[in-house]
Amino acid sequence: MTVAVVLLAAGASSRLGQPKQLLLHEGVPLVRRAAQAALGAGPVVVVLGARREAVAAELEGLRVRCVDNPDWARGQGSSLQAGLRALPPDVDGMLVMLCDQLRVEAAHLRALVATFERTRAPIVASAYAGTRGVPALFSRAVFDELAALPPAEGARGLIARDPSRVVEVALAGGEEDVDTARDLSRLT
């Protein structure tokens, strides 16, 4: 089965007040760190928007395809749609990830892909802090539902829509992301 990774890196980080994609964690910008992990799971599409040039510069030398989302300000759903449009036509699944989840490593992404290959589930989601979320892998069977999401809605609503079609893969610390200055203080 062929799976492509879509790394969502288009947001303006308005709650943080600075581009989280460019923040350093262990000396590496978050967007580069996420893209490096993603490369361990399949071909990678990085969706860019706000501060496009600066974020793209941090991906130099990596075998990723950068695509622009001109509607990035409308919300994460618009970036999901941009990522969908950029997928190779023969993919069986799309693994969606963010650049600010500090505990996401290549091994977890590979576990999501392996679970998808084994179960053929429509959705394979990460489970953490009592919820299901991204990184999550969506089979081609739900691509139309992803494409129909409102621009301001992310994938979480689709994951929650029908729990019977979701298989979980545990992700310890998956809730640790960077949205506020307090979150940022954990990085330093």
C-alpha positions as a printed NumPy array, in Angstrom:
array([[  0.   ,   0.   ,   0.   ],
       [  1.197,   3.506,  -0.779],
       [  0.862,   6.239,   1.829],
       [  1.903,   9.871,   1.453],
       [  2.451,  12.217,   4.369],
       [  0.9  ,  15.678,   4.416],
       [  2.628,  17.994,   6.877],
       [  0.47 ,  21.006,   7.694],
       [  2.74 ,  24.036,   8.178],
       [  0.664,  26.904,   6.779],
       [ -0.713,  28.592,   9.903],
       [  0.271,  31.969,  11.278],
       [  0.583,  30.784,  14.907],
       [ -1.636,  33.661,  16.032],
       [ -1.987,  32.398,  19.628],
       [  1.787,  32.129,  19.946],
       [  2.571,  35.46 ,  18.295],
       [  5.466,  34.071,  16.246],
       [  5.787,  31.326,  13.624],
       [  5.949,  28.03 ,  15.514],
       [  7.259,  26.308,  12.403],
       [ 10.54 ,  28.187,  12.879],
       [ 10.947,  27.594,  16.623],
       [ 13.967,  25.542,  17.59 ],
       [ 13.656,  22.305,  19.541],
       [ 16.94 ,  20.583,  20.312],
       [ 18.579,  22.932,  17.801],
       [ 16.274,  22.093,  14.872],
       [ 13.313,  24.165,  13.592],
       [ 10.014,  22.389,  14.338],
       [  9.032,  22.22 ,  10.661],
       [ 12.324,  20.573,   9.678],
       [ 12.137,  18.152,  12.601],
       [  8.603,  17.108,  11.595],
       [  9.551,  16.76 ,   7.925],
       [ 12.534,  14.574,   8.809],
       [ 10.278,  12.29 ,  10.858],
       [  7.723,  12.223,   8.026],
       [ 10.316,  11.099,   5.494],
       [ 10.564,   7.85 ,   7.432],
       [  6.931,   7.049,   6.589],
       [  6.607,   7.872,   2.885],
       [  6.727,  10.689,   0.339],
       [  6.077,  14.055,   1.981],
       [  3.974,  17.046,   0.935],
       [  4.418,  20.15 ,   3.098],
       [  1.566,  22.657,   2.942],
       [  2.826,  26.23 ,   3.319],
       [  1.019,  29.524,   3.763],
       [  1.989,  32.208,   6.268],
       [  5.684,  33.098,   6.079],
       [  6.032,  30.742,   3.16 ],
       [  9.582,  31.674,   2.175],
       [ 11.033,  31.449,   5.685],
       [  9.375,  28.102,   6.382],
       [ 10.372,  26.675,   2.975],
       [ 13.976,  27.744,   3.596],
       [ 14.072,  25.499,   6.675],
       [ 13.242,  22.53 ,   4.451],
       [ 16.177,  23.033,   2.071],
       [ 17.922,  19.791,   1.216],
       [ 15.039,  17.546,   2.279],
       [ 13.188,  15.443,  -0.291],
       [  9.809,  17.037,   0.319],
       [  7.345,  18.67 ,  -2.033],
       [  6.188,  22.096,  -0.866],
       [  2.751,  23.308,  -1.958],
       [  1.13 ,  26.651,  -1.314],
       [ -2.231,  27.113,   0.331],
       [ -3.351,  30.596,  -0.706],
       [ -6.359,  30.207,   1.618],
       [ -4.302,  29.299,   4.705],
       [ -5.921,  32.065,   6.774],
       [ -9.314,  30.356,   6.394],
       [ -8.185,  27.441,   8.548],
       [ -6.743,  23.969,   8.749],
       [ -9.421,  22.429,   6.522],
       [ -8.167,  24.538,   3.628],
       [ -4.654,  23.171,   4.195],
       [ -5.969,  19.601,   4.298],
       [ -7.623,  20.227,   0.941],
       [ -4.416,  21.694,  -0.508],
       [ -2.558,  18.613,   0.688],
       [ -5.153,  16.297,  -0.837],
       [ -4.872,  18.033,  -4.201],
       [ -1.088,  17.587,  -4.151],
       [ -1.109,  13.835,  -3.496],
       [  0.118,  11.436,  -6.132],
       [ -2.904,   9.839,  -7.841],
       [ -2.027,   6.291,  -6.789],
       [ -1.896,   6.696,  -3.006],
       [ -3.99 ,   4.457,  -0.796],
       [ -3.778,   6.746,   2.205],
       [ -2.794,  10.174,   3.486],
       [ -1.02 ,  10.538,   6.811],
       [ -1.741,  13.999,   8.232],
       [  0.622,  15.546,  10.753],
       [  1.437,  18.896,  12.324],
       [  4.855,  20.377,  12.93 ],
       [  4.388,  21.232,  16.603],
       [  3.728,  17.87 ,  18.275],
       [  6.967,  17.343,  20.137],
       [  6.594,  13.591,  20.778],
       [  5.987,  12.552,  17.171],
       [  8.891,  10.542,  15.811],
       [  9.362,   8.499,  12.632],
       [  8.707,   5.273,  14.564],
       [  5.198,   6.428,  15.5  ],
       [  4.435,   7.415,  11.922],
       [  5.639,   4.024,  10.711],
       [  3.395,   2.378,  13.334],
       [  0.392,   4.256,  11.92 ],
       [  1.258,   3.049,   8.404],
       [  1.795,  -0.546,   9.573],
       [ -1.542,  -0.51 ,  11.398],
       [ -3.251,   0.786,   8.252],
       [ -1.638,  -1.915,   6.137],
       [ -2.641,  -4.607,   8.638],
       [ -6.224,  -3.47 ,   9.357],
       [ -7.211,  -1.566,   6.203],
       [ -9.174,   0.731,   8.548],
       [-10.623,   3.897,   7.009],
       [ -8.881,   5.958,   9.721],
       [ -5.886,   5.168,  11.913],
       [ -5.517,   7.869,  14.565],
       [ -3.073,   8.62 ,  17.333],
       [ -4.515,   8.18 ,  20.818],
       [ -3.373,  10.418,  23.666],
       [ -4.788,  12.242,  26.682],
       [ -8.156,  10.511,  26.316],
       [ -8.7  ,  11.581,  22.716],
       [ -7.99 ,  10.584,  19.142],
       [ -6.176,  12.976,  16.858],
       [ -3.304,  13.615,  14.53 ],
       [ -1.025,  12.299,  13.361],
       [ -3.733,  10.282,  11.673],
       [ -3.859,   8.235,   8.528],
       [ -6.906,   8.49 ,   6.259],
       [ -7.62 ,   5.863,   3.606],
       [ -8.678,   6.84 ,   0.106],
       [-12.206,   5.781,   1.153],
       [-12.544,   8.976,   3.224],
       [-10.755,  11.423,   0.902],
       [-14.093,  12.867,  -0.264],
       [-15.041,  13.552,   3.363],
       [-11.713,  15.292,   3.948],
       [-12.226,  17.364,   0.799],
       [-15.673,  18.389,   2.024],
       [-14.512,  19.692,   5.416],
       [-15.228,  23.373,   5.996],
       [-12.05 ,  25.474,   5.667],
       [-11.969,  26.256,   9.386],
       [-12.358,  22.611,  10.498],
       [ -9.46 ,  20.258,  11.016],
       [ -9.402,  16.475,  10.804],
       [-10.47 ,  15.885,  14.416],
       [-14.166,  16.192,  13.535],
       [-13.837,  13.55 ,  10.851],
       [-12.017,  11.244,  13.264],
       [-14.823,  11.662,  15.826],
       [-17.693,  11.346,  13.318],
       [-17.849,   7.533,  13.321],
       [-15.672,   5.947,  16.022],
       [-16.346,   2.439,  14.686],
       [-14.155,   3.063,  11.651],
       [-11.149,   4.328,  13.643],
       [ -8.238,   2.197,  14.844],
       [ -5.97 ,   3.749,  17.468],
       [ -2.203,   3.774,  17.892],
       [ -1.049,   5.068,  21.281],
       [  1.163,   8.157,  21.305],
       [  2.539,   8.983,  24.738],
       [  2.693,  12.77 ,  25.125],
       [  0.823,  13.419,  21.87 ],
       [ -0.949,  16.336,  23.485],
       [  2.347,  18.192,  23.941],
       [  2.24 ,  20.812,  21.222],
       [  3.22 ,  24.453,  20.921],
       [  0.321,  26.904,  20.832],
       [  1.092,  29.436,  23.578],
       [  4.021,  31.166,  25.245],
       [  3.678,  28.69 ,  28.128],
       [  4.065,  25.804,  25.675],
       [  7.07 ,  27.578,  24.219],
       [  8.73 ,  27.738,  27.644],
       [  8.855,  23.918,  27.653],
       [ 11.155,  24.08 ,  24.63 ],
       [ 13.768,  26.211,  26.328]])
